[in-house]
Amino acid sequence: MSDISLLSVKDLKVHFMMDEGVVKAVDGVTFDVNAGQVFGIVGESGCGKSVTMKAVLRIVEPPGKIVSGEIMLRRAKQNGANDAEVIDLVKLNASSAQMRSIRGAEIALIPQEPMSSFSPVHTVGDQIIEAIMLHQAVDKREARKIALQMFKDVGIPMPEQRLDEYSWQLSGGLRQRAIIAMALSCNPRLLIADEPTTAVDVTTQAQVLRLLRRLQEQRNAAIIFITHDLGVIAQMADYVMVMYLGLVMEQGPVDDIFHSPKHPYTQALLRSIPSIESEPRVNLPTISGSIPHPFNKPKGCPFHPRCEKAMPGKCDANTPILQSVGEKQFVSCFLYQS
Ligand code: SF4
C-alpha cells in the first residue's frame, strides 16, 4: 500500500440552503486516502458521510453547495508526463468535460441501490458498453469484450447471456455484481462504495465484500467504503473515519479504532455491536438520546447532549478540534486536549 495521498480533502463544508435555514451537512471534514487503501467512513444516518462523497464526485444536488474547502485529486500520469497532476475538484465546474471524465474513469461509484442505477429499458450490457465507450477510445465490439471480461471477473455465471438481460431480470446479488462490473470497467483508481450491501441478504453481502476486497487487491485501487455497520468496517477497512453531525469525531488505523477507541461516540458505537461473548437475552447497550435535528445543532461539541463524559461549561460551550492522540490516530474531544 502506498503512503502517497490519492485524495486529500481539507476542511470541506457542504451546506444546504433551505427555506427554514441552513443545514450544515458537512461542516469541516479533513482526511486523506492513499493509493491501494480501503478507507471506511462510519456513522449514523444523517452524519454527512454520503454527502461528503457526493461532494468528492461533485454530484451534490441543489440546494446543497460546497461552501469551502479543498478536494485534491492526484490524477494518473498523462501521456508520458514526469509527474502526476494534482487538481482541486472544488474548482472544477461540476458538469464540465474534465469533471465528467474524472467521474467514471478515475473515481467510480457503487451506489446503495443498483436497481435504480440501471435503466430498466436498456440491457445491462448496453449500459456498461456505453460507459466504457464514453471513457475509453474503443469501438463497440471491443467495449463488449471488456464488459464480458468484467462480468467474468465479478463472478457472474453465464456472462454472455447476462449481458443481454435487463436489470429487472437479475437477482439482487447479480445486480450488485453487475453494478460493481460497471464501476470497475474503466479501471478507476478510486472506488466509492456507498453502503453497497444494503439491498442484499447476508450471504450475498459476505460474497460481495469478499469480491470487492479481491478486486481491490488485484487492481491496487483505493476504496472509500461508506457504512453504518462497524462489523463491515472491521472486515474491509485499513483506516476508519467516524463522523457525527457533519464532523469527524475520530480517525485512525482500523486496529487502533477497534482496540483503543478514544472518542466517547466511537466507544459507544463499539459497545453496541453484538459479540460472541455477549450474555444471551441481555439487552445491548445503546447510545442515550437521539441525533439532534439538523436545524438545531447543539453548541459546542456536537455529541455533548448524549455524552456520558461531557464536562458542563466546556463541552457545551466550545467545539473541540481534531488532534493527534497517537502516531496515526486523531480525535476531536476535550478529554484529550489540555
Ligand atoms: Fe464528550 Fe466533551 Fe468529548 Fe464531546 S468533547 S465527546 S462532550 S467529553
Short mmCIF file of C-alpha atoms and ligand atoms in Angstrom, two decimals:
data_model
loop_
_atom_site.label_atom_id
_atom_site.label_comp_id
_atom_site.label_asym_id
_atom_site.label_seq_id
_atom_site.Cartn_x
_atom_site.Cartn_y
_atom_site.Cartn_z
CA MET A 1 0.00 0.00 0.00
CA SER A 2 1.38 3.44 -0.92
CA ASP A 3 1.54 6.33 1.55
CA ILE A 4 1.10 8.95 -1.16
CA SER A 5 -2.30 10.58 -0.98
CA LEU A 6 -4.53 9.86 -3.91
CA LEU A 7 -7.29 12.04 -2.49
CA SER A 8 -6.78 14.78 0.04
CA VAL A 9 -9.86 16.51 1.46
CA LYS A 10 -9.28 19.60 3.59
CA ASP A 11 -11.82 21.44 5.75
CA LEU A 12 -14.68 20.56 3.39
CA LYS A 13 -18.02 22.23 4.11
CA VAL A 14 -21.24 21.35 2.27
CA HIS A 15 -24.31 23.32 3.31
CA PHE A 16 -27.94 23.08 2.20
CA MET A 17 -29.68 26.45 1.92
CA MET A 18 -33.28 25.62 2.86
CA ASP A 19 -36.22 28.00 3.37
CA GLU A 20 -36.18 27.03 7.06
CA GLY A 21 -32.46 27.75 7.47
CA VAL A 22 -29.04 26.33 6.62
CA VAL A 23 -28.31 22.61 7.13
CA LYS A 24 -24.57 22.16 7.66
CA ALA A 25 -24.46 18.57 6.40
CA VAL A 26 -20.66 18.53 6.22
CA ASP A 27 -19.03 21.14 8.39
CA GLY A 28 -15.25 20.96 8.12
CA VAL A 29 -14.12 17.47 7.20
CA THR A 30 -10.43 16.62 6.59
CA PHE A 31 -9.00 13.26 5.51
CA ASP A 32 -6.53 11.60 3.12
CA VAL A 33 -6.97 8.41 1.14
CA ASN A 34 -3.84 6.66 -0.07
CA ALA A 35 -3.48 4.55 -3.19
CA GLY A 36 -4.47 0.94 -2.55
CA GLN A 37 -6.13 1.74 0.80
CA VAL A 38 -9.62 0.77 1.95
CA PHE A 39 -10.85 3.83 3.83
CA GLY A 40 -14.02 3.30 5.86
CA ILE A 41 -16.41 6.10 6.76
CA VAL A 42 -18.85 5.17 9.50
CA GLY A 43 -21.65 6.96 11.29
CA GLU A 44 -25.39 7.01 11.87
CA SER A 45 -27.85 8.24 9.20
CA GLY A 46 -27.53 11.96 8.66
CA CYS A 47 -23.91 12.21 9.85
CA GLY A 48 -22.78 13.53 6.45
CA LYS A 49 -20.90 10.50 5.10
CA SER A 50 -22.83 10.20 1.82
CA VAL A 51 -22.89 13.98 1.28
CA THR A 52 -19.09 14.04 1.70
CA MET A 53 -18.76 11.50 -1.11
CA LYS A 54 -21.26 13.29 -3.32
CA ALA A 55 -19.07 16.37 -2.89
CA VAL A 56 -15.99 14.37 -4.00
CA LEU A 57 -17.89 13.25 -7.11
CA ARG A 58 -19.31 16.80 -7.49
CA ILE A 59 -22.87 15.48 -7.61
CA VAL A 60 -24.35 17.35 -4.62
CA GLU A 61 -27.87 18.33 -5.67
CA PRO A 62 -29.25 21.85 -5.05
CA PRO A 63 -29.96 23.41 -2.61
CA GLY A 64 -26.73 21.75 -1.41
CA LYS A 65 -23.49 23.58 -2.15
CA ILE A 66 -19.79 23.19 -1.37
CA VAL A 67 -19.19 26.41 0.54
CA SER A 68 -15.47 25.95 1.28
CA GLY A 69 -12.60 23.50 1.42
CA GLU A 70 -10.40 21.57 -0.98
CA ILE A 71 -10.73 18.16 -2.66
CA MET A 72 -7.28 17.48 -4.15
CA LEU A 73 -7.09 14.50 -6.52
CA ARG A 74 -3.77 13.11 -7.74
CA ARG A 75 -4.58 12.11 -11.32
CA ALA A 76 -2.97 9.29 -13.28
CA LYS A 77 0.15 10.39 -15.19
CA GLN A 78 -0.99 11.68 -18.56
CA ASN A 79 0.82 10.91 -21.83
CA GLY A 80 4.40 10.45 -20.65
CA ALA A 81 4.37 13.32 -18.11
CA ASN A 82 7.00 13.00 -15.36
CA ASP A 83 4.67 13.96 -12.52
CA ALA A 84 1.06 13.23 -11.88
CA GLU A 85 -1.17 16.30 -11.98
CA VAL A 86 -2.91 17.27 -8.73
CA ILE A 87 -6.18 19.13 -9.18
CA ASP A 88 -8.72 20.66 -6.82
CA LEU A 89 -12.09 19.17 -7.77
CA VAL A 90 -13.89 22.01 -5.94
CA LYS A 91 -12.53 24.44 -8.54
CA LEU A 92 -13.94 22.45 -11.48
CA ASN A 93 -17.37 23.06 -12.93
CA ALA A 94 -19.44 20.04 -11.81
CA SER A 95 -20.78 19.46 -15.34
CA SER A 96 -17.54 20.24 -17.22
CA ALA A 97 -15.99 17.72 -19.63
CA GLN A 98 -12.99 17.36 -17.27
CA MET A 99 -15.17 16.52 -14.26
CA ARG A 100 -17.26 14.11 -16.37
CA SER A 101 -14.09 12.32 -17.48
CA ILE A 102 -12.89 12.05 -13.86
CA ARG A 103 -16.25 10.58 -12.79
CA GLY A 104 -16.28 7.02 -14.01
CA ALA A 105 -12.72 6.86 -15.37
CA GLU A 106 -10.79 7.90 -12.24
CA ILE A 107 -13.40 7.87 -9.46
CA ALA A 108 -16.31 5.46 -9.75
CA LEU A 109 -19.34 4.94 -7.53
CA ILE A 110 -21.00 1.74 -6.38
CA PRO A 111 -24.38 3.05 -5.21
CA GLN A 112 -26.62 1.74 -2.42
CA GLU A 113 -29.41 0.59 -4.70
CA PRO A 114 -28.33 -0.95 -8.03
CA MET A 115 -31.94 -1.34 -9.18
CA SER A 116 -32.35 2.42 -9.55
CA SER A 117 -28.87 2.82 -11.07
CA PHE A 118 -29.64 0.78 -14.18
CA SER A 119 -32.22 1.93 -16.70
CA PRO A 120 -34.99 -0.70 -16.94
CA VAL A 121 -35.42 -0.16 -20.70
CA HIS A 122 -31.85 -0.96 -21.79
CA THR A 123 -29.91 -4.18 -21.21
CA VAL A 124 -27.23 -4.04 -18.51
CA GLY A 125 -24.66 -4.90 -21.20
CA ASP A 126 -25.63 -1.92 -23.38
CA GLN A 127 -25.34 0.41 -20.38
CA ILE A 128 -21.90 -0.89 -19.41
CA ILE A 129 -20.71 -0.77 -23.04
CA GLU A 130 -21.90 2.84 -23.29
CA ALA A 131 -19.97 3.76 -20.11
CA ILE A 132 -16.80 2.08 -21.45
CA MET A 133 -17.07 3.87 -24.81
CA LEU A 134 -17.57 7.19 -23.02
CA HIS A 135 -14.25 6.90 -21.17
CA GLN A 136 -12.05 4.75 -23.43
CA ALA A 137 -11.10 5.01 -27.09
CA VAL A 138 -12.59 1.67 -28.12
CA ASP A 139 -15.30 0.61 -30.56
CA LYS A 140 -18.49 -1.22 -29.58
CA ARG A 141 -17.04 -4.66 -30.28
CA GLU A 142 -14.00 -4.03 -28.05
CA ALA A 143 -16.20 -2.44 -25.34
CA ARG A 144 -18.38 -5.57 -25.29
CA LYS A 145 -15.25 -7.70 -24.85
CA ILE A 146 -14.21 -5.56 -21.86
CA ALA A 147 -17.73 -5.76 -20.39
CA LEU A 148 -17.76 -9.54 -20.83
CA GLN A 149 -14.39 -9.87 -19.10
CA MET A 150 -15.67 -7.68 -16.22
CA PHE A 151 -18.74 -9.92 -15.83
CA LYS A 152 -16.38 -12.92 -15.63
CA ASP A 153 -14.11 -11.12 -13.12
CA VAL A 154 -17.01 -10.37 -10.77
CA GLY A 155 -18.20 -13.97 -10.97
CA ILE A 156 -21.45 -13.59 -12.92
CA PRO A 157 -22.46 -17.03 -14.26
CA MET A 158 -23.35 -17.28 -17.98
CA PRO A 159 -21.89 -13.80 -18.58
CA GLU A 160 -22.68 -13.68 -22.36
CA GLN A 161 -26.36 -14.25 -21.66
CA ARG A 162 -26.49 -11.90 -18.64
CA LEU A 163 -25.04 -9.01 -20.67
CA ASP A 164 -28.16 -9.10 -22.84
CA GLU A 165 -30.59 -9.12 -19.94
CA TYR A 166 -32.36 -6.21 -18.25
CA SER A 167 -31.62 -5.26 -14.64
CA TRP A 168 -35.07 -6.41 -13.51
CA GLN A 169 -34.31 -9.92 -14.81
CA LEU A 170 -31.32 -10.27 -12.46
CA SER A 171 -31.41 -11.33 -8.80
CA GLY A 172 -30.30 -8.77 -6.15
CA GLY A 173 -26.87 -10.41 -5.87
CA LEU A 174 -26.31 -10.47 -9.65
CA ARG A 175 -27.44 -6.85 -9.97
CA GLN A 176 -24.92 -5.88 -7.28
CA ARG A 177 -22.16 -7.75 -9.15
CA ALA A 178 -23.23 -6.08 -12.43
CA ILE A 179 -23.01 -2.60 -10.88
CA ILE A 180 -19.55 -3.45 -9.49
CA ALA A 181 -18.55 -4.60 -13.00
CA MET A 182 -19.81 -1.28 -14.41
CA ALA A 183 -17.93 0.74 -11.76
CA LEU A 184 -14.68 -1.15 -12.43
CA SER A 185 -14.99 -1.28 -16.21
CA CYS A 186 -12.87 1.85 -16.75
CA ASN A 187 -10.19 0.88 -14.20
CA PRO A 188 -10.82 3.70 -11.72
CA ARG A 189 -8.08 4.30 -9.14
CA LEU A 190 -10.66 5.29 -6.53
CA LEU A 191 -13.90 3.44 -5.94
CA ILE A 192 -16.59 4.88 -3.68
CA ALA A 193 -18.84 2.16 -2.28
CA ASP A 194 -21.88 3.75 -0.60
CA GLU A 195 -23.50 1.09 1.63
CA PRO A 196 -23.07 -1.36 -1.28
CA THR A 197 -24.65 -4.30 0.54
CA THR A 198 -27.77 -2.58 1.91
CA ALA A 199 -30.10 -4.18 -0.63
CA VAL A 200 -28.83 -7.78 -0.41
CA ASP A 201 -29.16 -10.64 2.08
CA VAL A 202 -26.33 -11.56 4.49
CA THR A 203 -24.96 -14.44 2.37
CA THR A 204 -24.76 -12.21 -0.70
CA GLN A 205 -23.30 -9.44 1.49
CA ALA A 206 -20.41 -11.70 2.52
CA GLN A 207 -19.80 -12.68 -1.14
CA VAL A 208 -19.90 -9.05 -2.34
CA LEU A 209 -17.47 -7.93 0.41
CA ARG A 210 -15.02 -10.73 -0.44
CA LEU A 211 -15.31 -9.85 -4.13
CA LEU A 212 -14.62 -6.16 -3.51
CA ARG A 213 -11.58 -6.97 -1.36
CA ARG A 214 -10.19 -9.35 -4.00
CA LEU A 215 -10.72 -6.91 -6.87
CA GLN A 216 -9.21 -4.07 -4.83
CA GLU A 217 -6.08 -6.12 -4.12
CA GLN A 218 -5.73 -7.29 -7.73
CA ARG A 219 -6.07 -3.77 -9.12
CA ASN A 220 -4.44 -1.84 -6.25
CA ALA A 221 -7.39 0.57 -6.35
CA ALA A 222 -8.37 2.60 -3.30
CA ILE A 223 -11.88 2.16 -1.93
CA ILE A 224 -13.84 4.58 0.22
CA PHE A 225 -16.32 2.34 1.98
CA ILE A 226 -19.34 4.10 3.48
CA THR A 227 -21.43 2.20 6.01
CA HIS A 228 -23.23 2.40 9.33
CA ASP A 229 -22.08 -1.17 10.09
CA LEU A 230 -18.89 -1.40 12.15
CA GLY A 231 -18.76 -5.17 11.51
CA VAL A 232 -18.35 -4.47 7.78
CA ILE A 233 -15.67 -1.87 8.55
CA ALA A 234 -13.72 -4.39 10.67
CA GLN A 235 -13.82 -6.84 7.76
CA MET A 236 -13.00 -4.40 4.95
CA ALA A 237 -11.16 -1.27 6.03
CA ASP A 238 -7.49 -0.41 6.66
CA TYR A 239 -8.33 3.01 8.06
CA VAL A 240 -11.55 4.40 9.60
CA MET A 241 -13.16 7.80 9.98
CA VAL A 242 -16.06 8.15 12.42
CA MET A 243 -18.48 11.00 11.62
CA TYR A 244 -21.24 12.63 13.66
CA LEU A 245 -23.40 15.60 12.63
CA GLY A 246 -21.16 16.59 9.73
CA LEU A 247 -17.92 16.48 11.71
CA VAL A 248 -15.10 13.98 12.18
CA MET A 249 -15.10 12.56 15.71
CA GLU A 250 -12.16 10.20 15.32
CA GLN A 251 -9.98 8.66 12.64
CA GLY A 252 -7.15 6.16 12.56
CA PRO A 253 -5.98 2.69 11.50
CA VAL A 254 -8.73 0.09 11.91
CA ASP A 255 -6.83 -1.81 14.65
CA ASP A 256 -6.36 1.34 16.75
CA ILE A 257 -10.01 2.32 16.42
CA PHE A 258 -11.29 -1.14 17.36
CA HIS A 259 -8.76 -1.94 20.11
CA SER A 260 -8.21 1.51 21.55
CA PRO A 261 -11.13 3.80 20.65
CA LYS A 262 -10.69 7.23 22.20
CA HIS A 263 -13.83 9.23 21.40
CA PRO A 264 -16.87 8.55 23.64
CA TYR A 265 -19.03 8.25 20.49
CA THR A 266 -16.73 5.60 18.94
CA GLN A 267 -16.64 3.77 22.28
CA ALA A 268 -20.46 3.81 22.46
CA LEU A 269 -20.80 2.57 18.86
CA LEU A 270 -18.44 -0.33 19.57
CA ARG A 271 -20.27 -1.25 22.80
CA SER A 272 -23.50 -1.57 20.83
CA ILE A 273 -22.15 -4.31 18.50
CA PRO A 274 -23.27 -7.83 19.49
CA SER A 275 -20.32 -10.02 20.48
CA ILE A 276 -19.93 -13.79 20.62
CA GLU A 277 -19.23 -13.27 24.34
CA SER A 278 -22.46 -11.27 24.93
CA GLU A 279 -24.77 -12.71 27.61
CA PRO A 280 -27.84 -14.28 25.98
CA ARG A 281 -31.10 -12.33 26.43
CA VAL A 282 -29.28 -9.28 27.82
CA ASN A 283 -30.05 -6.01 26.03
CA LEU A 284 -27.11 -4.47 24.21
CA PRO A 285 -26.05 -1.02 25.43
CA THR A 286 -27.50 1.82 23.36
CA ILE A 287 -26.45 5.45 22.94
CA SER A 288 -28.82 7.58 25.01
CA GLY A 289 -30.86 10.28 23.32
CA SER A 290 -31.15 10.75 19.58
CA ILE A 291 -29.37 12.65 16.84
CA PRO A 292 -30.37 16.33 17.08
CA HIS A 293 -32.45 17.85 14.29
CA PRO A 294 -30.11 19.30 11.63
CA PHE A 295 -31.62 22.79 12.12
CA ASN A 296 -30.97 22.50 15.82
CA LYS A 297 -27.35 21.50 16.18
CA PRO A 298 -26.08 21.85 19.73
CA LYS A 299 -23.49 24.49 20.52
CA GLY A 300 -20.05 23.17 21.47
CA CYS A 301 -19.17 19.51 20.92
CA PRO A 302 -22.00 18.12 18.74
CA PHE A 303 -22.08 14.91 20.81
CA HIS A 304 -22.36 16.59 24.25
CA PRO A 305 -26.14 16.08 24.80
CA ARG A 306 -25.57 12.29 24.50
CA CYS A 307 -22.09 12.01 26.01
CA GLU A 308 -21.66 10.32 29.41
CA LYS A 309 -18.36 12.12 29.92
CA ALA A 310 -19.50 15.64 28.93
CA MET A 311 -17.95 18.42 31.02
CA PRO A 312 -20.50 21.18 31.69
CA GLY A 313 -19.20 24.64 30.85
CA LYS A 314 -16.62 23.23 28.48
CA CYS A 315 -18.17 20.68 26.10
CA ASP A 316 -21.39 22.70 25.70
CA ALA A 317 -19.54 25.96 25.07
CA ASN A 318 -16.67 25.20 22.68
CA THR A 319 -16.13 22.86 19.74
CA PRO A 320 -13.08 20.58 20.06
CA ILE A 321 -10.78 20.29 17.08
CA LEU A 322 -9.29 17.12 15.63
CA GLN A 323 -5.92 16.45 17.28
CA SER A 324 -3.39 13.65 17.18
CA VAL A 325 -3.51 11.07 20.00
CA GLY A 326 -1.08 8.59 18.52
CA GLU A 327 1.09 8.10 15.52
CA LYS A 328 -1.85 7.89 13.13
CA GLN A 329 -4.92 8.28 15.37
CA PHE A 330 -6.82 11.58 15.66
CA VAL A 331 -9.70 12.51 17.95
CA SER A 332 -11.93 15.52 18.41
CA CYS A 333 -12.67 15.57 22.15
CA PHE A 334 -11.72 17.77 25.13
CA LEU A 335 -10.78 14.68 27.17
CA TYR A 336 -7.56 14.57 25.16
CA GLN A 337 -6.87 18.31 24.93
CA SER A 338 -5.35 20.42 27.65
FE1 SF4 B 1 -17.92 14.12 25.34
FE2 SF4 B 1 -16.90 16.51 25.82
FE3 SF4 B 1 -15.50 14.74 24.44
FE4 SF4 B 1 -17.63 15.88 23.37
S1 SF4 B 1 -15.75 16.90 23.95
S2 SF4 B 1 -17.13 13.75 23.28
S3 SF4 B 1 -18.96 16.05 25.13
S4 SF4 B 1 -16.14 14.59 26.59
#
